Protein backbone atom coordinates (compact mmCIF):
# COMPACT_ATOMS: atom_id res chain seq x y z
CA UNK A 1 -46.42 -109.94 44.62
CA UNK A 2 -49.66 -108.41 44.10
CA UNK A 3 -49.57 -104.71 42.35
CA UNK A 4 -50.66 -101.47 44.20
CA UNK A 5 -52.60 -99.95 41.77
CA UNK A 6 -53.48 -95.79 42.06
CA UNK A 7 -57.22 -94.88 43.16
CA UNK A 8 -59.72 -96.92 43.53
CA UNK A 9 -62.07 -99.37 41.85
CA UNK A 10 -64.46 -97.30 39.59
CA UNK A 11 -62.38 -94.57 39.98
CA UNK A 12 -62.58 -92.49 36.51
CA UNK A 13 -58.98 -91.29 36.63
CA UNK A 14 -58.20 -94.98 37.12
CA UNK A 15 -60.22 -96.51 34.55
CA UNK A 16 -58.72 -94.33 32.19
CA UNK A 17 -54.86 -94.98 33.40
CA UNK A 18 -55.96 -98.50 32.23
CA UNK A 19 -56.35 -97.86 28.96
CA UNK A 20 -59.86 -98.57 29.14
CA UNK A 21 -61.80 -95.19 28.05
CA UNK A 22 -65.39 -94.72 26.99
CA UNK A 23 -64.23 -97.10 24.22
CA UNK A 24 -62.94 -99.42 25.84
CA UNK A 25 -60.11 -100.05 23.78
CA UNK A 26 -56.67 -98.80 24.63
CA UNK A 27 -56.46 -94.58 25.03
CA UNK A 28 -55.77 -92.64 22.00
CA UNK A 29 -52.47 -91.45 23.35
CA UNK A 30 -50.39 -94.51 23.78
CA UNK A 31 -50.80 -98.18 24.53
CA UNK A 32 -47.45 -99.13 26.45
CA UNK A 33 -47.02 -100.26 29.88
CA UNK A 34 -45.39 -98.37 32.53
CA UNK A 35 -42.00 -99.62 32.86
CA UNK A 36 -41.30 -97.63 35.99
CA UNK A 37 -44.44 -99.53 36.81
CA UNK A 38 -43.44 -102.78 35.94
CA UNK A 39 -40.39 -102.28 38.68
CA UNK A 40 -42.41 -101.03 41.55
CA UNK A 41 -41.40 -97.85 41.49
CA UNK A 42 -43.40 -94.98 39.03
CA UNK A 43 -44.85 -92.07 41.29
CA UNK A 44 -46.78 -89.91 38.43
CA UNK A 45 -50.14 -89.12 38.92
CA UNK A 46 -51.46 -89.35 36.20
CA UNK A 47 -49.16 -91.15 34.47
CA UNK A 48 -49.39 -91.33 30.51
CA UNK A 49 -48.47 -94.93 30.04
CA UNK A 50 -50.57 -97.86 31.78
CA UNK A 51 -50.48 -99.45 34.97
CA UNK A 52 -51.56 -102.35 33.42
CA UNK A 53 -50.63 -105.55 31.65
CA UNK A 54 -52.64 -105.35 27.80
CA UNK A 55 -55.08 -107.77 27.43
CA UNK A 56 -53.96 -110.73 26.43
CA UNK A 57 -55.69 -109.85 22.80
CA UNK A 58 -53.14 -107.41 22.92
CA UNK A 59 -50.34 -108.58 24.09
CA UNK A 60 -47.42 -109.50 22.49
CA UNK A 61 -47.07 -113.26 21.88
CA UNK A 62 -46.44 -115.26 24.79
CA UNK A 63 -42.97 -117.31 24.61
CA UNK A 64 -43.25 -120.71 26.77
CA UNK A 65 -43.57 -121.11 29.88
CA UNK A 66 -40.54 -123.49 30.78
CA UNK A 67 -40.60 -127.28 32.11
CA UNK A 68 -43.68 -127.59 34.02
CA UNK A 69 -45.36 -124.89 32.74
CA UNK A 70 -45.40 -122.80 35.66
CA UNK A 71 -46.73 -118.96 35.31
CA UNK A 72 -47.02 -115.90 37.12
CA UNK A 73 -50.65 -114.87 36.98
CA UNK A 74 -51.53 -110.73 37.16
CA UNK A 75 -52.29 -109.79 40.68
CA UNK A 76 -54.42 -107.14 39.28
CA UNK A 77 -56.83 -109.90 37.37
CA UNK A 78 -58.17 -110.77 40.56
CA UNK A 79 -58.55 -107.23 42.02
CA UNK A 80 -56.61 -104.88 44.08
CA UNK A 81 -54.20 -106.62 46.94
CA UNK A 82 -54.88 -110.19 47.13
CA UNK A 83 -53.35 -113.34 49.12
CA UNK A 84 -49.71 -115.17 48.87
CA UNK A 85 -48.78 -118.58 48.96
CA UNK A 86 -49.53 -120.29 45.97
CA UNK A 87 -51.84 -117.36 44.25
CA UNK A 88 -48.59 -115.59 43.72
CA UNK A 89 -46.54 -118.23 41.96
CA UNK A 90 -49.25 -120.49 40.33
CA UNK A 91 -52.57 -120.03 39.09
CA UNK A 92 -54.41 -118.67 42.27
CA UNK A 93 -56.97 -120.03 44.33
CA UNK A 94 -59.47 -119.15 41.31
CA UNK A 95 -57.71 -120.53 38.43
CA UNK A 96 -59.27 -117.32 36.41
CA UNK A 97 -59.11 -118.28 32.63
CA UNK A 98 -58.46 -114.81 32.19
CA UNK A 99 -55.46 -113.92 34.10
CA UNK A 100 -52.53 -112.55 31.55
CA UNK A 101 -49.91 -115.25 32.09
CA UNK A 102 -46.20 -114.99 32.72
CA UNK A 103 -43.17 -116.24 32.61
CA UNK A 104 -41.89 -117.09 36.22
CA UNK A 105 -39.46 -114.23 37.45
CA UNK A 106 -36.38 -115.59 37.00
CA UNK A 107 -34.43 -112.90 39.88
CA UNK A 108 -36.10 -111.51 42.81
CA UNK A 109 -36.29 -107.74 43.01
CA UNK A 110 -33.55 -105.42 42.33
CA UNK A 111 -35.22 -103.14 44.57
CA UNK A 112 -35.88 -105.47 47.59
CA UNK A 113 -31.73 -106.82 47.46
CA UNK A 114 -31.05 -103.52 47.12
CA UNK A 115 -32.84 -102.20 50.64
CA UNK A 116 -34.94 -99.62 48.48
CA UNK A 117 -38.49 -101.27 47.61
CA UNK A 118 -41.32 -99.96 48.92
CA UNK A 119 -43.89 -102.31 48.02
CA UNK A 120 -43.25 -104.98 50.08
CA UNK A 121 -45.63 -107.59 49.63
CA UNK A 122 -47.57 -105.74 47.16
CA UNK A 123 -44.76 -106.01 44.69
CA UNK A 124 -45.04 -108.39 42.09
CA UNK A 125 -41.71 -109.85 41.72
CA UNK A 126 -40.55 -111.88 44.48
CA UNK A 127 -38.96 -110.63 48.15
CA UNK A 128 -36.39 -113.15 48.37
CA UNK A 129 -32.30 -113.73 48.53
CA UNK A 130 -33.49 -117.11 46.91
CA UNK A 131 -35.13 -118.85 44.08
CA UNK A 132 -34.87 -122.34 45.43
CA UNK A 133 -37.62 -125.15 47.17
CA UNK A 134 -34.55 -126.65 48.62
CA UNK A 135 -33.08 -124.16 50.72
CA UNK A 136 -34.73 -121.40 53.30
CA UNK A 137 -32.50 -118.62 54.72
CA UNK A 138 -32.35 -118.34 58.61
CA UNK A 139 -30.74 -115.12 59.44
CA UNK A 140 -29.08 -112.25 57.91
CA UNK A 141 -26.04 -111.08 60.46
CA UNK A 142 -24.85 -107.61 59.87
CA UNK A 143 -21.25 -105.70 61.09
CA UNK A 144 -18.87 -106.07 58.78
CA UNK A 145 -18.37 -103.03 56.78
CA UNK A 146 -16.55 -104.61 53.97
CA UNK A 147 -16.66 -107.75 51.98
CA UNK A 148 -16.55 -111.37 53.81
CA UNK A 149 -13.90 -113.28 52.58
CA UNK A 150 -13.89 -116.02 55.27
CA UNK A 151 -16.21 -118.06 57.56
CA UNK A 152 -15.67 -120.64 60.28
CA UNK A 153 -17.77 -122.85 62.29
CA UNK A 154 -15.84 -124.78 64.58
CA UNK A 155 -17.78 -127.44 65.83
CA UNK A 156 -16.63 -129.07 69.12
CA UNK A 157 -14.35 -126.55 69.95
CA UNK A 158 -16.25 -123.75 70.32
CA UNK A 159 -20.07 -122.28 70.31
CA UNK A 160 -19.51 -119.58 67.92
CA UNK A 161 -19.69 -118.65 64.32
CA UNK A 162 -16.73 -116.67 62.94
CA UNK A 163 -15.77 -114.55 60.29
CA UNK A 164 -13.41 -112.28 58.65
CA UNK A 165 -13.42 -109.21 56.33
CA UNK A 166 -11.61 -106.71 54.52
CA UNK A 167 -12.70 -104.28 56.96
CA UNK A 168 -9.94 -105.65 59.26
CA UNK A 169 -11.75 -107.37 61.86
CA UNK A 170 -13.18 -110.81 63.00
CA UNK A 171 -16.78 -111.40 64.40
CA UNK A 172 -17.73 -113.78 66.24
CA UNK A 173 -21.50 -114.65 66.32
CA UNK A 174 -23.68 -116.36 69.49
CA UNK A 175 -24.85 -119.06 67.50
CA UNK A 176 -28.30 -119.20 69.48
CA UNK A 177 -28.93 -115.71 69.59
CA UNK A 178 -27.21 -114.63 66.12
CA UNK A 179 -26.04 -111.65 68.31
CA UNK A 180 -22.43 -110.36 67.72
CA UNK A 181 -20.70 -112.29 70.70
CA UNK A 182 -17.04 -109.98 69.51
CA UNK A 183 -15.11 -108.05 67.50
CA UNK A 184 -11.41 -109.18 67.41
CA UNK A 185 -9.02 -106.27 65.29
CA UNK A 186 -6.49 -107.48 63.00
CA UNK A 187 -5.45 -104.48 61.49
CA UNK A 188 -5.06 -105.33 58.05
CA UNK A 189 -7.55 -106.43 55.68
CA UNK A 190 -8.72 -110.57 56.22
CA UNK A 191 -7.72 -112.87 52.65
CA UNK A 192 -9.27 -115.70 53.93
CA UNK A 193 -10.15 -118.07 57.30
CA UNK A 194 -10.36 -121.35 58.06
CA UNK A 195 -9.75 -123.23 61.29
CA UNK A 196 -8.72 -126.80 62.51
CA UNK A 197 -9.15 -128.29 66.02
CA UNK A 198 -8.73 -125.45 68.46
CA UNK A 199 -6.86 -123.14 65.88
CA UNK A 200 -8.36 -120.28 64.15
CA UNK A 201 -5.99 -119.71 60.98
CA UNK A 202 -6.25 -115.99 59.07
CA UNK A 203 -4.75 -114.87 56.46
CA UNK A 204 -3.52 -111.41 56.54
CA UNK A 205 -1.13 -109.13 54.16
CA UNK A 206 2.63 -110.55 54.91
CA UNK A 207 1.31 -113.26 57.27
CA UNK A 208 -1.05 -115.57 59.04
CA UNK A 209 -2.52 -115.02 62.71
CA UNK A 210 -2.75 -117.81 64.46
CA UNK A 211 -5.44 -118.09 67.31
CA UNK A 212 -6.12 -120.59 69.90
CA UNK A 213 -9.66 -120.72 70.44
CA UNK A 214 -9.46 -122.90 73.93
CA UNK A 215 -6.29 -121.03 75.61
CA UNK A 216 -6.97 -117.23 73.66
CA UNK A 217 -2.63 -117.92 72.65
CA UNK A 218 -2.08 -115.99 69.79
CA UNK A 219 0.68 -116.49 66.97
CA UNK A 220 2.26 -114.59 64.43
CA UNK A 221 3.61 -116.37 61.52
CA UNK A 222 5.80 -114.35 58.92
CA UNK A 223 7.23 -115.39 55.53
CA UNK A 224 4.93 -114.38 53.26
CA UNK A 225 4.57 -111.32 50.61
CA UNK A 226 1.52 -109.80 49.76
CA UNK A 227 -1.82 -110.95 50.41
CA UNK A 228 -3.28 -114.19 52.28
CA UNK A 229 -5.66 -115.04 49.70
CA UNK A 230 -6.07 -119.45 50.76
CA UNK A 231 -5.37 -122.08 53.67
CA UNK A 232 -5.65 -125.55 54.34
CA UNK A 233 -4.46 -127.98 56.66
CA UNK A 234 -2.81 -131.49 55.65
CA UNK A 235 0.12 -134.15 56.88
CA UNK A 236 0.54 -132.04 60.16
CA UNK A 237 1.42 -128.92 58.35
CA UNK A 238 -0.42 -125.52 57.28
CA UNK A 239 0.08 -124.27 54.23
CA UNK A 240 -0.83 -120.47 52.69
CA UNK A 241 -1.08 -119.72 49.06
CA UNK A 242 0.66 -116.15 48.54
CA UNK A 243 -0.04 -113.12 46.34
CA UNK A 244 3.55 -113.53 45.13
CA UNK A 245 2.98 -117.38 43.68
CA UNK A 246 4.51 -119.22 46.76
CA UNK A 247 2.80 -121.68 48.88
CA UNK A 248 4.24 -121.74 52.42
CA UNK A 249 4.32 -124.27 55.25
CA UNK A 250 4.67 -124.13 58.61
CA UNK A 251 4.57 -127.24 61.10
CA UNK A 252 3.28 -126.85 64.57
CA UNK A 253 6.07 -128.20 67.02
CA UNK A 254 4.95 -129.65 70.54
CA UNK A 255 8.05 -128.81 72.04
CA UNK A 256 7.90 -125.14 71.40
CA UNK A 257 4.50 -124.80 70.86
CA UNK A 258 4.80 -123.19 68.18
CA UNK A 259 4.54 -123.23 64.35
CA UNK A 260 7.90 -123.45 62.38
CA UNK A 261 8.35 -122.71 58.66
CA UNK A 262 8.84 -126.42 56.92
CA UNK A 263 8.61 -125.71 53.07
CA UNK A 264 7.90 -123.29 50.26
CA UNK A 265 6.38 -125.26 47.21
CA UNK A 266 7.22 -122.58 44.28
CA UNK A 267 6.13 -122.87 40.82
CA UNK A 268 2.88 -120.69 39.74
CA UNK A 269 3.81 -117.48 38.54
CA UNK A 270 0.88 -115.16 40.22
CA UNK A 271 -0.59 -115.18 42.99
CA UNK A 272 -2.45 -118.52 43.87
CA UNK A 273 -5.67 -117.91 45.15
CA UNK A 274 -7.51 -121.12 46.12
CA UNK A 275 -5.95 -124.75 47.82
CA UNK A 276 -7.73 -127.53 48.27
CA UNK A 277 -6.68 -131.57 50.00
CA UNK A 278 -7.86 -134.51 48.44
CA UNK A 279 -6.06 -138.04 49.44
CA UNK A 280 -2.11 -137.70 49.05
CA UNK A 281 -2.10 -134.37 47.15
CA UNK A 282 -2.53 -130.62 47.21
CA UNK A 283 -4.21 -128.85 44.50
CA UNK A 284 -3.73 -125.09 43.78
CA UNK A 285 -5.49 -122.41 41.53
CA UNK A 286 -3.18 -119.19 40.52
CA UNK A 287 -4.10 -116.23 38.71
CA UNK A 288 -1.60 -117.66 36.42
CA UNK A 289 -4.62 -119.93 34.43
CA UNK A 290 -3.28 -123.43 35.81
CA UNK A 291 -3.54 -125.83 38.39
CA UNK A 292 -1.01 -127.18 40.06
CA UNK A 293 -0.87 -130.84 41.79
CA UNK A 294 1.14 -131.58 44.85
CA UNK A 295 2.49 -134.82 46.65
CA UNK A 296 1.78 -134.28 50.16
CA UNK A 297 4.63 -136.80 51.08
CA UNK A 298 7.46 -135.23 49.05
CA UNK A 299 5.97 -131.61 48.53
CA UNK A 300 6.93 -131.92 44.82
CA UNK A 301 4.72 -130.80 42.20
CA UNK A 302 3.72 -133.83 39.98
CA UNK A 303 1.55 -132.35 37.58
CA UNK A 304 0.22 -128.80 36.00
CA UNK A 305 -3.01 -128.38 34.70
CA UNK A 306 -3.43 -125.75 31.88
CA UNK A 307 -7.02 -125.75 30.64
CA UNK A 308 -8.86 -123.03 31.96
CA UNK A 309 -7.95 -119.81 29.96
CA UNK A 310 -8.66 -117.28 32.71
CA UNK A 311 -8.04 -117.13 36.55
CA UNK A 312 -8.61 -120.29 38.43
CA UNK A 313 -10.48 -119.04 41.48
CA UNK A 314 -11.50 -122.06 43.03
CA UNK A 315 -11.27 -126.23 44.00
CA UNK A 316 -13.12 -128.54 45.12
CA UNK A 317 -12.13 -132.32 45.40
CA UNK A 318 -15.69 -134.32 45.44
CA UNK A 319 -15.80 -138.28 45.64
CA UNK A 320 -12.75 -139.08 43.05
CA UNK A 321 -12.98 -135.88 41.19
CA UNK A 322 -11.37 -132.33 40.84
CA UNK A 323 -13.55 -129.46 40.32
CA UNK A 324 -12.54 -126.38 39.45
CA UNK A 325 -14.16 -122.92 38.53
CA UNK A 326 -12.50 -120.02 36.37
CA UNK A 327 -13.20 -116.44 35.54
CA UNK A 328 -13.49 -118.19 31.59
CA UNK A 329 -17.33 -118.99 32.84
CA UNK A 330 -16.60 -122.76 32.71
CA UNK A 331 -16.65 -125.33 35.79
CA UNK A 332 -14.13 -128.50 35.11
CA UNK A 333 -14.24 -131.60 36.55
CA UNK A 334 -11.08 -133.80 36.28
CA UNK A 335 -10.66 -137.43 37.13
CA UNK A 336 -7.17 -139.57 37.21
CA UNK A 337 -6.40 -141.93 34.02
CA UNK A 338 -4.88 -145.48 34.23
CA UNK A 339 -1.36 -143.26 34.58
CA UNK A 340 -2.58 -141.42 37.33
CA UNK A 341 -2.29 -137.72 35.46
CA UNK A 342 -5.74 -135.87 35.57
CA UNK A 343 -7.78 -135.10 32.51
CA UNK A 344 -10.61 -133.11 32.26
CA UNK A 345 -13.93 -135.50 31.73
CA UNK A 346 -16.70 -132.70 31.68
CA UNK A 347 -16.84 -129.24 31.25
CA UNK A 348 -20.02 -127.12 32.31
CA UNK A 349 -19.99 -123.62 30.99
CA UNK A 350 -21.24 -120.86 32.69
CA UNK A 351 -22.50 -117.55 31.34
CA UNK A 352 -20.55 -115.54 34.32
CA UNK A 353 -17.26 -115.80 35.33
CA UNK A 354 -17.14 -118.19 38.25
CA UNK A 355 -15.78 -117.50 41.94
CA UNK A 356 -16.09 -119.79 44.14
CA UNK A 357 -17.58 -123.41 44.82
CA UNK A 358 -18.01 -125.57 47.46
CA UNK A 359 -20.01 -128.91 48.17
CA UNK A 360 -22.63 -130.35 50.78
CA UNK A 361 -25.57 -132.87 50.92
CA UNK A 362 -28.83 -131.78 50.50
CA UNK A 363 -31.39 -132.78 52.60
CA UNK A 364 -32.06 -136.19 51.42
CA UNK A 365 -27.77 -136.59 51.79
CA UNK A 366 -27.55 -136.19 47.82
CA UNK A 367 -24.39 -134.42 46.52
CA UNK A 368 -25.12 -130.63 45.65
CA UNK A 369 -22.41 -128.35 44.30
CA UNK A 370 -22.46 -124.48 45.32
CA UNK A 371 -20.79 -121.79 42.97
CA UNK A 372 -20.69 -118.46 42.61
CA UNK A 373 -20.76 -115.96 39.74
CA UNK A 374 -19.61 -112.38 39.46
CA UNK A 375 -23.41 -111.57 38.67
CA UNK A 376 -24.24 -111.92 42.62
CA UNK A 377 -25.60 -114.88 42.57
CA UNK A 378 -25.05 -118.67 43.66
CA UNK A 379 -25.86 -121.38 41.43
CA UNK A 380 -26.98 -124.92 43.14
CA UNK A 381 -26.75 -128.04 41.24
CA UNK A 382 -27.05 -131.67 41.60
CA UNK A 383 -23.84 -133.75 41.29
CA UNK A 384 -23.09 -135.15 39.04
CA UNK A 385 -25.83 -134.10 36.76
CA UNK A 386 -25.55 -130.43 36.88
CA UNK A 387 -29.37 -130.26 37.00
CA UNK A 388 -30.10 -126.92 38.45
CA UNK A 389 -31.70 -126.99 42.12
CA UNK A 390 -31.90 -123.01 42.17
CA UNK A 391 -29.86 -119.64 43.08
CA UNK A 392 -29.12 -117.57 45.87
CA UNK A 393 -29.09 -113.67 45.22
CA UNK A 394 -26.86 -111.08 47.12
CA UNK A 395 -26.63 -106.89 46.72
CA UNK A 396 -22.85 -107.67 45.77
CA UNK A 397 -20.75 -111.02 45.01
CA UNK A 398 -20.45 -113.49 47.56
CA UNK A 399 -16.91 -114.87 48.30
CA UNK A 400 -17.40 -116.93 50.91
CA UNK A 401 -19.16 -120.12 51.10
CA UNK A 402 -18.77 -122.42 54.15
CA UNK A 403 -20.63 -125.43 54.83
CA UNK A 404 -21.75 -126.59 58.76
CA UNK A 405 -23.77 -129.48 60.64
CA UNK A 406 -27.31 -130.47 60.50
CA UNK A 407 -27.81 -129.15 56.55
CA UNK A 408 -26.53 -125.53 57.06
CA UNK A 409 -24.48 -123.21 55.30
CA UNK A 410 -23.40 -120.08 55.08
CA UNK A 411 -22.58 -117.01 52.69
CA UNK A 412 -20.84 -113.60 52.57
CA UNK A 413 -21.15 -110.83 50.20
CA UNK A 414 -19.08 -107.84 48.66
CA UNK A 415 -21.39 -105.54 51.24
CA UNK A 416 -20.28 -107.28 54.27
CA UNK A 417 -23.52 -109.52 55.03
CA UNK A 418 -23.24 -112.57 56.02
CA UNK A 419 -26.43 -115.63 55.59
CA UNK A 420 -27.42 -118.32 57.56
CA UNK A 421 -29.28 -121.03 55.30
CA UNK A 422 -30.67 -124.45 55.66
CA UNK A 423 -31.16 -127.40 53.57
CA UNK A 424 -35.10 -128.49 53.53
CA UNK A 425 -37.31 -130.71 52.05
CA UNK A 426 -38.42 -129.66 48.66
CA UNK A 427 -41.24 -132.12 48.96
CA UNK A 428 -43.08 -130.17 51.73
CA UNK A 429 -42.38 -126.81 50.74
């Protein structure tokens, strides 16, 4: 993060740029920094504002620092270039006294997510897709043209990662190479993806392919209207949440080997966008504000949740809780009362409108809940504290969060990326 300043040391154009003249005070003709500057990316020469922090006897006030009172100490205090490591988030190796302090960048730069930064090391806020000590991204894997909007790992069954797009196709990636192992065409834009045992279930406009990922059969199953947008798998049957408010199920049939429509649960008035199973009961999120509670055994709704006051977009059932996320930039968490009805016990607020969450241990196997905001980022916190652990930063929003073995996980963005991360230990980063 260290700042590539113009010229060189003792360099008279320089030392005025500075602001530090024959007077040495600030020049005559203005004392404001560069804000160009500030982001990495001013190419005047000269330029009439500095490319400098002001002294600190001329700085503004300083606000604090933060718990732990980490700052970001001026690259340019300790002279042109300089190291990384810890001289770029702490104090430096020198622990100069005089270093203008800052507060810790709080977003990594714009520039660098967007593809555009030319600084590269030399640019003082951080090159990262994370702010985090816990996590550590493994691989970026590029194809998709559009947004991701569904990943699948299937462990067991086969060696590949999948996933799906509104660009109309399915990848599959080598898992040991990170190599696009295939490109398999569906034609119509991808809602969502999920798989279970050897089946590879996607959600399409007016239907759900069904792929065998052992025998290559392939399946289509009709019924619904509009887009795919959720699946999930529970008491032998599949069910897909519709654009058109229905959940549909299908049951798969040994003697015809095939899957056979078994039930349409109807009841939320838009589309339903999320499903989630937790013990005996299916929980969906509709564009229609509510939740709505299922009995798996009689397929019967048995509660409605009203609370949120904007689109649910997404569940997640964690130990004996409900957690849900709306565009009303709150995060609920429900639990069951003596009567069995759920009530909402906690509600964290968000200043975003939330997307999408999911749930995984962190490297020491403590509970960590993922969610995503329509600001491009991902928010990690500890459950069931909410204590932030960090955020992951993408060029557009990320829909798709999927969780795999051995402490990974995985995102994809509006720009069709898709990120391979791992869980490490904070301790010994």
């Amino acid at each position: 993060m260290d700042i590539e300043t113009d010229g060189r040391f003792g360099n008279k154009r320089m030392h005025t740029r500075l602001g530090l003249g024959s007077g040495g005070g600030p020049s005559s003709t203005n004392g404001r920094v560069c804000n160009f500057w500030r982001e990495g990316r001013c190419n005047r020469s000269p330029c009439p504002f500095l490319h400098s922090e002001l002294p600190e006897a001329a700085a503004p006030p300083k606000r604090p620092s933060g718990p732990g009172g980490n700052v970001w100490r001026n690259p340019n205090a300790g002279g042109r270039g300089g190291g990384r490591g810890h001289s770029r988030w702490g104090r430096g190796p020198g622990g100069a006294s005089a270093a203008v302090t800052h507060r810790p960048p709080d977003r990594p730069c714009k520039y660098f997510l967007a593809g555009t930064c030319n600084y590269g090391d030399r640019c003082r806020y951080p090159h990262s897709y994370c702010i985090s000590d816990s996590i550590t991204m493994l691989t970026l894997l590029k194809g998709h043209d559009k947004s991701v909007t569904g990943i699948a790992l299937p462990t067991g069954w086969s060696d590949k990662l999948y996933s799906g797009s509104k660009d109309g196709t399915v990848r599959m990636w080598d898992c040991q190479t990170g190599q696009c192992a295939g490109v398999i065409p569906m034609g119509r834009e991808v809602g969502c993806m999920i798989n279970e045992g050897p089946w590879l279930f996607i959600g399409i406009p007016d239907g759900v392919k069904v792929w065998n990922m052992q025998t290559s059969a392939e399946m289509n199953l009709t019924g619904p209207t509009g887009q795919v947008y959720a699946l999930a798998v529970a008491s032998e049957l599949l069910f897909a949440a519709t654009q058109d408010g229905r959940i549909l199920a299908w049951r798969f049939s040994a003697a015809t080997n095939c899957f056979e429509p078994a039930a349409s649960l109807d009841g939320h008035k838009l589309a339903v966008v999320s499903l989630i199973v937790g013990g005996m009961r299916l929980y969906s999120a509709s564009m229609d504000k509510t939740i709505r509670v299922w009995d798996l055994a009689t397929l019967q709704c048995v509660q409605t949740l009203s609370d949120h006051t904007d689109v649910v977009m997404s569940l997640l059932c964690w130990d004996q809780f409900l957690l849900s996320c709306s565009l009303d930039q709150t995060i609920k968490v429900w639990a069951a009362t003596e009567s069995g009805n759920l009530e909402v016990t906690y509600t964290h607020k968000e200043e975003q409108g939330a997307l999408a969450l999911s749930g995984m241990p962190d490297a020491q196997s403590k509970p960590v809940l993922l969610c995503s905001l329509n600001d491009n980022t991902v928010r990690l916190y500890d459950l069931p504290s909410f204590s932030d652990r960090g955020r992951i930063f993408s060029k557009q929003e990320i829909r798709a969060i999927q969780m795999g073995p051995g402490g990974l996980f995985f995102t994809g963005d509006g720009t069709g990326e898709l990120k391979v991360w791992q869980w490490v230990d904070g301790a010994q980063t």
